[in-house]
Each structure stands twice: as C-alpha cells, then as structure tokens.
Amino acid sequence: DAGVTQSPTHLIKTRGQQVTLRCSPKSGHDTVSWYQQALGQGPQFIFQYYEEEERQRGNFPDRFSGHQFPNYSSELNVNALLLGDSALYLCASSFGASRSADTQYFGPGTRLTVL
Amino acid sequence: QKEVEQDPGPLSVPEGAIVSLNCTYSNSAFQYFMWYRQYSRKGPELLMYTYSSGNKEDGRFTAQVDKSSKYISLFIRDSQPSDSATYLCAMRTGAQKLVFGQGTRLTINP
C-alpha cells in the first residue's frame, strides 16, 4: 500500500520564478492538505482540497494556489517566488474533509530553495 | 502569542531514560491531539492520536491530554538512540486544519 508521495524531492528556483509541486495521496484517501515548514519551525497550514475544491485556507497570500484532480492527486503552485518561500513543502492526505475523526498522513516533502 | 507553544529544546538524554515532551495551547476548541515524529529531512510520521482528555498508551509511548490545563504530554519509556528526532505536537478542532507546535529536537545518547 503506497503512502503519500511527492515530487520533486528537491527544487532550486530564483526569485520571481514560478514553481509547481505535486502530491499523490495514500490509497483510499480523497483529501489533500498542504503545509509549509520553514527550517526549525513546525508546519504551517496552506490549504486543503476535497472534491476538487479548496475547502480551507491558512494565512498565505494568493501567490499560493492549488488544484486537485479527479484521481485525488494535487498540485501546489507558487508564483513570484520570494527568498522567504524557501522551505519544506509537505502534503498530507486523509479521508473525507467532513469526517472529524480522520487523521492526516504526511509525505516526505519537497525541499524548495529560492536563490 | 502562538496558538500552540512547544519548547524547541534541544533535549539530550542518556539511552534508557524516560523522556517527557510537552505542549501548551490557548484555543479551547481543540479536540484532537497528535504527536508526530520527524527525522531529519523527512516528513512527519504519526505517533499518537488522542481525542479529548485522557491517556493513551502504545508500546513505549504514552500520550496525555489535560484539556482543563490546555496541556498535552508525550512520554517515551526506555528511550533508544533510534528515538532521536524532532517531535511535533499538533492539534485541531473538528475541521482538519492541523496547528503544530515548533517541535522539540531530541537526542538519545548511547
């Protein structure tokens, strides 16, 4: 049973560029959440996708956008990259956005470096 | 003030010691409490999950939640060098957005 997978593993971009990160949820899961983890900090919630719609959003600017596909996989897009966007980007999957009891399982993350 | 406070450490203990990790929080609406373990440059791995107040035990790990004090703990018995990692507390209300502490970096010395 495959867990949560993310690609790419590492990415180096320059300021002003755009980046797309990808996530495939754990088998049987239909909800994907994205988190940003700066060095030495806990993950910060970016947004959550369920039924191909953004259901919740954290305190992140509109430069951060996402998409969920019919097969439940998801993309995170960041435009106009800033140095402060350098972080580990984590994808977490769960089942059913409305089911309070379900927990989230994390992927290995994509490490983004902005130069 | 952050919603979830966690001492970042670092914490260093000898092998075999009992480790106590803690978090405090301010949002009384939190109902679900989790501990994740994160090895260097890896994603967080779910260790313990607790709903509301009480204790939960799983092998060498015990999670405690005291909602009246807004305080949660993770105890590790008979600690092993392989337990060396960053431990993140996380919590949420009914919605699935997780709010994390900063993480405590733990080293178990052989």
mmCIF file of C-alpha atoms in Angstrom:
data_model
loop_
_atom_site.group_PDB
_atom_site.id
_atom_site.type_symbol
_atom_site.label_atom_id
_atom_site.label_comp_id
_atom_site.label_asym_id
_atom_site.label_seq_id
_atom_site.Cartn_x
_atom_site.Cartn_y
_atom_site.Cartn_z
ATOM 1 C CA ASP A 1 0.000 0.000 0.000
ATOM 2 C CA ALA A 2 1.712 3.157 -1.218
ATOM 3 C CA GLY A 3 1.817 6.033 1.197
ATOM 4 C CA VAL A 4 1.744 9.699 0.290
ATOM 5 C CA THR A 5 4.194 10.518 -2.491
ATOM 6 C CA GLN A 6 5.537 13.914 -3.518
ATOM 7 C CA SER A 7 7.626 15.170 -6.401
ATOM 8 C CA PRO A 8 10.153 16.500 -6.943
ATOM 9 C CA THR A 9 12.298 15.807 -3.869
ATOM 10 C CA HIS A 10 14.342 18.960 -4.224
ATOM 11 C CA LEU A 11 13.953 22.094 -6.281
ATOM 12 C CA ILE A 12 16.062 25.215 -6.743
ATOM 13 C CA LYS A 13 14.486 28.345 -8.198
ATOM 14 C CA THR A 14 15.333 32.030 -8.411
ATOM 15 C CA ARG A 15 13.316 34.949 -7.131
ATOM 16 C CA GLY A 16 10.336 35.849 -9.282
ATOM 17 C CA GLN A 17 10.009 32.411 -10.831
ATOM 18 C CA GLN A 18 7.022 30.094 -10.517
ATOM 19 C CA VAL A 19 7.020 26.539 -9.169
ATOM 20 C CA THR A 20 4.650 23.565 -9.193
ATOM 21 C CA LEU A 21 4.818 20.788 -6.617
ATOM 22 C CA ARG A 22 2.916 17.513 -6.898
ATOM 23 C CA CYS A 23 1.328 15.108 -4.447
ATOM 24 C CA SER A 24 -0.374 11.724 -4.703
ATOM 25 C CA PRO A 25 -2.446 10.780 -1.640
ATOM 26 C CA LYS A 26 -2.368 7.494 0.232
ATOM 27 C CA SER A 27 -4.554 4.818 -1.333
ATOM 28 C CA GLY A 28 -8.174 5.268 -0.250
ATOM 29 C CA HIS A 29 -7.740 8.914 0.733
ATOM 30 C CA ASP A 30 -9.584 11.719 -1.030
ATOM 31 C CA THR A 31 -8.471 14.853 0.814
ATOM 32 C CA VAL A 32 -5.149 16.614 0.395
ATOM 33 C CA SER A 33 -3.709 19.330 2.627
ATOM 34 C CA TRP A 34 -0.548 21.329 2.013
ATOM 35 C CA TYR A 35 1.809 22.667 4.669
ATOM 36 C CA GLN A 36 4.931 24.841 4.601
ATOM 37 C CA GLN A 37 7.688 24.033 7.082
ATOM 38 C CA ALA A 38 10.451 26.584 7.481
ATOM 39 C CA LEU A 39 13.751 25.427 8.973
ATOM 40 C CA GLY A 40 13.436 24.868 12.718
ATOM 41 C CA GLN A 41 9.684 25.507 12.725
ATOM 42 C CA GLY A 42 6.544 23.414 12.797
ATOM 43 C CA PRO A 43 4.483 23.009 9.608
ATOM 44 C CA GLN A 44 2.089 25.830 8.744
ATOM 45 C CA PHE A 45 -1.219 25.039 7.024
ATOM 46 C CA ILE A 46 -1.537 26.448 3.497
ATOM 47 C CA PHE A 47 -4.806 24.980 2.210
ATOM 48 C CA GLN A 48 -6.886 21.827 1.853
ATOM 49 C CA TYR A 49 -8.546 20.286 -1.201
ATOM 50 C CA TYR A 50 -11.531 17.993 -1.240
ATOM 51 C CA GLU A 51 -13.775 17.118 -4.183
ATOM 52 C CA GLU A 52 -11.516 19.245 -6.405
ATOM 53 C CA GLU A 53 -12.277 22.401 -4.427
ATOM 54 C CA GLU A 54 -10.304 24.444 -1.917
ATOM 55 C CA ARG A 55 -12.113 23.862 1.395
ATOM 56 C CA GLN A 56 -9.919 25.673 3.902
ATOM 57 C CA ARG A 57 -7.090 28.154 3.583
ATOM 58 C CA GLY A 58 -4.442 29.307 6.006
ATOM 59 C CA ASN A 59 -2.825 32.715 6.204
ATOM 60 C CA PHE A 60 -0.948 32.582 2.895
ATOM 61 C CA PRO A 61 -1.075 35.109 0.035
ATOM 62 C CA ASP A 62 -2.785 34.495 -3.286
ATOM 63 C CA ARG A 63 0.602 33.688 -4.809
ATOM 64 C CA PHE A 64 -0.045 30.243 -3.362
ATOM 65 C CA SER A 65 -2.664 28.335 -5.324
ATOM 66 C CA GLY A 66 -3.572 24.730 -5.832
ATOM 67 C CA HIS A 67 -5.529 22.189 -7.714
ATOM 68 C CA GLN A 68 -6.947 18.745 -7.113
ATOM 69 C CA PHE A 69 -7.526 16.289 -9.926
ATOM 70 C CA PRO A 70 -10.304 13.681 -10.284
ATOM 71 C CA ASN A 71 -7.864 10.955 -9.143
ATOM 72 C CA TYR A 72 -7.389 12.976 -5.876
ATOM 73 C CA SER A 73 -3.797 13.941 -6.642
ATOM 74 C CA SER A 74 -2.950 17.578 -6.107
ATOM 75 C CA GLU A 75 -0.613 20.378 -7.165
ATOM 76 C CA LEU A 76 0.662 23.363 -5.252
ATOM 77 C CA ASN A 77 1.668 26.387 -7.327
ATOM 78 C CA VAL A 78 3.657 29.317 -6.037
ATOM 79 C CA ASN A 79 4.083 32.413 -8.226
ATOM 80 C CA ALA A 80 6.556 35.263 -7.955
ATOM 81 C CA LEU A 81 8.840 33.357 -5.614
ATOM 82 C CA LEU A 82 10.440 35.191 -2.704
ATOM 83 C CA LEU A 83 13.509 34.205 -0.711
ATOM 84 C CA GLY A 84 11.175 33.574 2.241
ATOM 85 C CA ASP A 85 9.380 30.849 0.309
ATOM 86 C CA SER A 86 12.380 28.566 0.832
ATOM 87 C CA ALA A 87 11.039 25.711 2.948
ATOM 88 C CA LEU A 88 9.994 22.082 3.059
ATOM 89 C CA TYR A 89 6.562 21.736 1.474
ATOM 90 C CA LEU A 90 4.557 18.877 2.905
ATOM 91 C CA CYS A 91 1.495 17.186 1.525
ATOM 92 C CA ALA A 92 -0.848 15.307 3.871
ATOM 93 C CA SER A 93 -3.733 13.068 2.903
ATOM 94 C CA SER A 94 -6.830 11.921 4.759
ATOM 95 C CA PHE A 95 -10.284 10.582 4.071
ATOM 96 C CA GLY A 96 -13.302 12.847 3.910
ATOM 97 C CA ALA A 97 -12.923 16.525 4.721
ATOM 98 C CA SER A 98 -16.099 16.433 6.787
ATOM 99 C CA ARG A 99 -15.112 13.477 8.954
ATOM 100 C CA SER A 100 -13.580 14.895 12.101
ATOM 101 C CA ALA A 101 -12.056 11.662 13.309
ATOM 102 C CA ASP A 102 -9.699 11.013 10.402
ATOM 103 C CA THR A 103 -6.017 11.773 10.823
ATOM 104 C CA GLN A 104 -3.575 13.086 8.265
ATOM 105 C CA TYR A 105 -0.621 11.177 6.896
ATOM 106 C CA PHE A 106 2.317 13.119 5.524
ATOM 107 C CA GLY A 107 4.524 12.629 2.524
ATOM 108 C CA PRO A 108 8.315 13.075 2.556
ATOM 109 C CA GLY A 109 8.072 16.667 1.348
ATOM 110 C CA THR A 110 9.621 18.778 -1.392
ATOM 111 C CA ARG A 111 12.512 20.974 -0.340
ATOM 112 C CA LEU A 112 12.345 24.275 -2.209
ATOM 113 C CA THR A 113 15.292 26.638 -2.251
ATOM 114 C CA VAL A 114 14.810 30.124 -3.668
ATOM 115 C CA LEU A 115 18.008 31.976 -4.604
ATOM 116 C CA GLN B 1 1.034 34.612 21.235
ATOM 117 C CA LYS B 2 1.118 31.365 19.259
ATOM 118 C CA GLU B 3 -1.870 29.025 19.486
ATOM 119 C CA VAL B 4 0.446 26.126 20.339
ATOM 120 C CA GLU B 5 3.638 26.523 22.351
ATOM 121 C CA GLN B 6 6.371 23.893 22.399
ATOM 122 C CA ASP B 7 9.877 24.168 23.817
ATOM 123 C CA PRO B 8 12.243 23.673 20.847
ATOM 124 C CA GLY B 9 15.000 22.234 23.032
ATOM 125 C CA PRO B 10 17.382 20.740 22.122
ATOM 126 C CA LEU B 11 16.869 17.954 24.660
ATOM 127 C CA SER B 12 19.609 15.381 25.212
ATOM 128 C CA VAL B 13 19.173 12.319 27.460
ATOM 129 C CA PRO B 14 21.016 9.020 28.006
ATOM 130 C CA GLU B 15 19.741 5.796 26.493
ATOM 131 C CA GLY B 16 17.132 4.114 28.679
ATOM 132 C CA ALA B 17 15.890 7.346 30.257
ATOM 133 C CA ILE B 18 12.242 8.386 30.383
ATOM 134 C CA VAL B 19 11.605 11.359 28.121
ATOM 135 C CA SER B 20 8.843 13.887 28.725
ATOM 136 C CA LEU B 21 7.765 16.230 25.921
ATOM 137 C CA ASN B 22 5.092 18.875 26.385
ATOM 138 C CA CYS B 23 2.927 21.426 24.625
ATOM 139 C CA THR B 24 0.533 24.081 25.832
ATOM 140 C CA TYR B 25 -2.227 25.661 23.791
ATOM 141 C CA SER B 26 -4.621 28.557 24.003
ATOM 142 C CA ASN B 27 -7.585 27.516 21.824
ATOM 143 C CA SER B 28 -10.116 25.672 23.991
ATOM 144 C CA ALA B 29 -11.889 24.447 20.828
ATOM 145 C CA PHE B 30 -9.104 21.963 20.058
ATOM 146 C CA GLN B 31 -10.468 18.430 20.424
ATOM 147 C CA TYR B 32 -7.986 16.201 18.589
ATOM 148 C CA PHE B 33 -4.371 15.933 19.671
ATOM 149 C CA MET B 34 -1.489 14.278 17.885
ATOM 150 C CA TRP B 35 2.207 13.678 18.219
ATOM 151 C CA TYR B 36 4.342 13.336 15.124
ATOM 152 C CA ARG B 37 7.965 12.247 14.887
ATOM 153 C CA GLN B 38 10.118 13.793 12.187
ATOM 154 C CA TYR B 39 13.558 12.557 11.261
ATOM 155 C CA SER B 40 15.950 14.970 9.611
ATOM 156 C CA ARG B 41 14.848 15.965 6.091
ATOM 157 C CA LYS B 42 11.834 13.627 6.212
ATOM 158 C CA GLY B 43 8.082 14.127 6.511
ATOM 159 C CA PRO B 44 6.321 13.886 9.895
ATOM 160 C CA GLU B 45 5.239 10.386 10.956
ATOM 161 C CA LEU B 46 2.120 9.999 13.110
ATOM 162 C CA LEU B 47 2.971 8.512 16.516
ATOM 163 C CA MET B 48 -0.028 9.057 18.752
ATOM 164 C CA TYR B 49 -3.580 10.315 18.292
ATOM 165 C CA THR B 50 -5.919 11.242 21.150
ATOM 166 C CA TYR B 51 -9.417 12.599 21.212
ATOM 167 C CA SER B 52 -10.308 14.937 24.095
ATOM 168 C CA SER B 53 -8.800 14.404 27.554
ATOM 169 C CA GLY B 54 -7.180 11.257 28.905
ATOM 170 C CA ASN B 55 -4.249 8.933 28.405
ATOM 171 C CA LYS B 56 -3.312 6.657 25.542
ATOM 172 C CA GLU B 57 -0.508 4.106 25.558
ATOM 173 C CA ASP B 58 1.195 2.419 22.617
ATOM 174 C CA GLY B 59 4.251 0.350 23.448
ATOM 175 C CA ARG B 60 6.918 2.639 24.911
ATOM 176 C CA PHE B 61 4.875 5.774 24.155
ATOM 177 C CA THR B 62 2.186 7.364 26.331
ATOM 178 C CA ALA B 63 0.209 10.455 25.356
ATOM 179 C CA GLN B 64 -1.656 12.534 27.922
ATOM 180 C CA VAL B 65 -4.157 15.314 27.343
ATOM 181 C CA ASP B 66 -5.360 17.668 30.074
ATOM 182 C CA LYS B 67 -7.922 19.960 28.480
ATOM 183 C CA SER B 68 -8.618 21.797 31.743
ATOM 184 C CA SER B 69 -4.990 22.963 31.803
ATOM 185 C CA LYS B 70 -4.636 23.125 27.989
ATOM 186 C CA TYR B 71 -1.574 20.905 28.277
ATOM 187 C CA ILE B 72 -0.514 17.764 26.422
ATOM 188 C CA SER B 73 2.416 15.444 27.011
ATOM 189 C CA LEU B 74 4.246 12.599 25.345
ATOM 190 C CA PHE B 75 6.282 10.166 27.444
ATOM 191 C CA ILE B 76 8.868 7.820 25.960
ATOM 192 C CA ARG B 77 9.987 4.950 28.177
ATOM 193 C CA ASP B 78 13.261 3.056 27.759
ATOM 194 C CA SER B 79 14.440 5.586 25.184
ATOM 195 C CA GLN B 80 16.606 4.327 22.323
ATOM 196 C CA PRO B 81 19.097 6.117 20.035
ATOM 197 C CA SER B 82 16.615 5.471 17.196
ATOM 198 C CA ASP B 83 14.155 7.761 19.026
ATOM 199 C CA SER B 84 16.437 10.698 18.228
ATOM 200 C CA ALA B 85 14.300 13.009 16.099
ATOM 201 C CA THR B 86 12.165 16.142 16.257
ATOM 202 C CA TYR B 87 8.828 15.619 17.981
ATOM 203 C CA LEU B 88 5.932 17.791 16.866
ATOM 204 C CA CYS B 89 2.683 18.209 18.740
ATOM 205 C CA ALA B 90 -0.342 19.023 16.603
ATOM 206 C CA MET B 91 -3.973 19.669 17.316
ATOM 207 C CA ARG B 92 -7.192 20.623 15.589
ATOM 208 C CA THR B 93 -10.843 21.418 16.087
ATOM 209 C CA GLY B 94 -13.452 19.483 14.087
ATOM 210 C CA ALA B 95 -12.026 20.895 10.866
ATOM 211 C CA GLN B 96 -8.975 19.127 9.541
ATOM 212 C CA LYS B 97 -6.524 22.037 9.623
ATOM 213 C CA LEU B 98 -3.679 20.977 11.906
ATOM 214 C CA VAL B 99 -1.957 23.526 14.125
ATOM 215 C CA PHE B 100 1.574 22.487 15.056
ATOM 216 C CA GLY B 101 3.991 23.382 17.775
ATOM 217 C CA GLN B 102 7.529 24.387 16.848
ATOM 218 C CA GLY B 103 8.868 20.907 17.524
ATOM 219 C CA THR B 104 11.329 19.641 20.143
ATOM 220 C CA ARG B 105 14.637 18.253 18.935
ATOM 221 C CA LEU B 106 15.513 15.144 20.972
ATOM 222 C CA THR B 107 18.820 13.281 21.074
ATOM 223 C CA ILE B 108 19.225 9.938 22.866
ATOM 224 C CA ASN B 109 22.872 9.296 23.701
ATOM 225 C CA PRO B 110 24.117 5.657 23.694
#
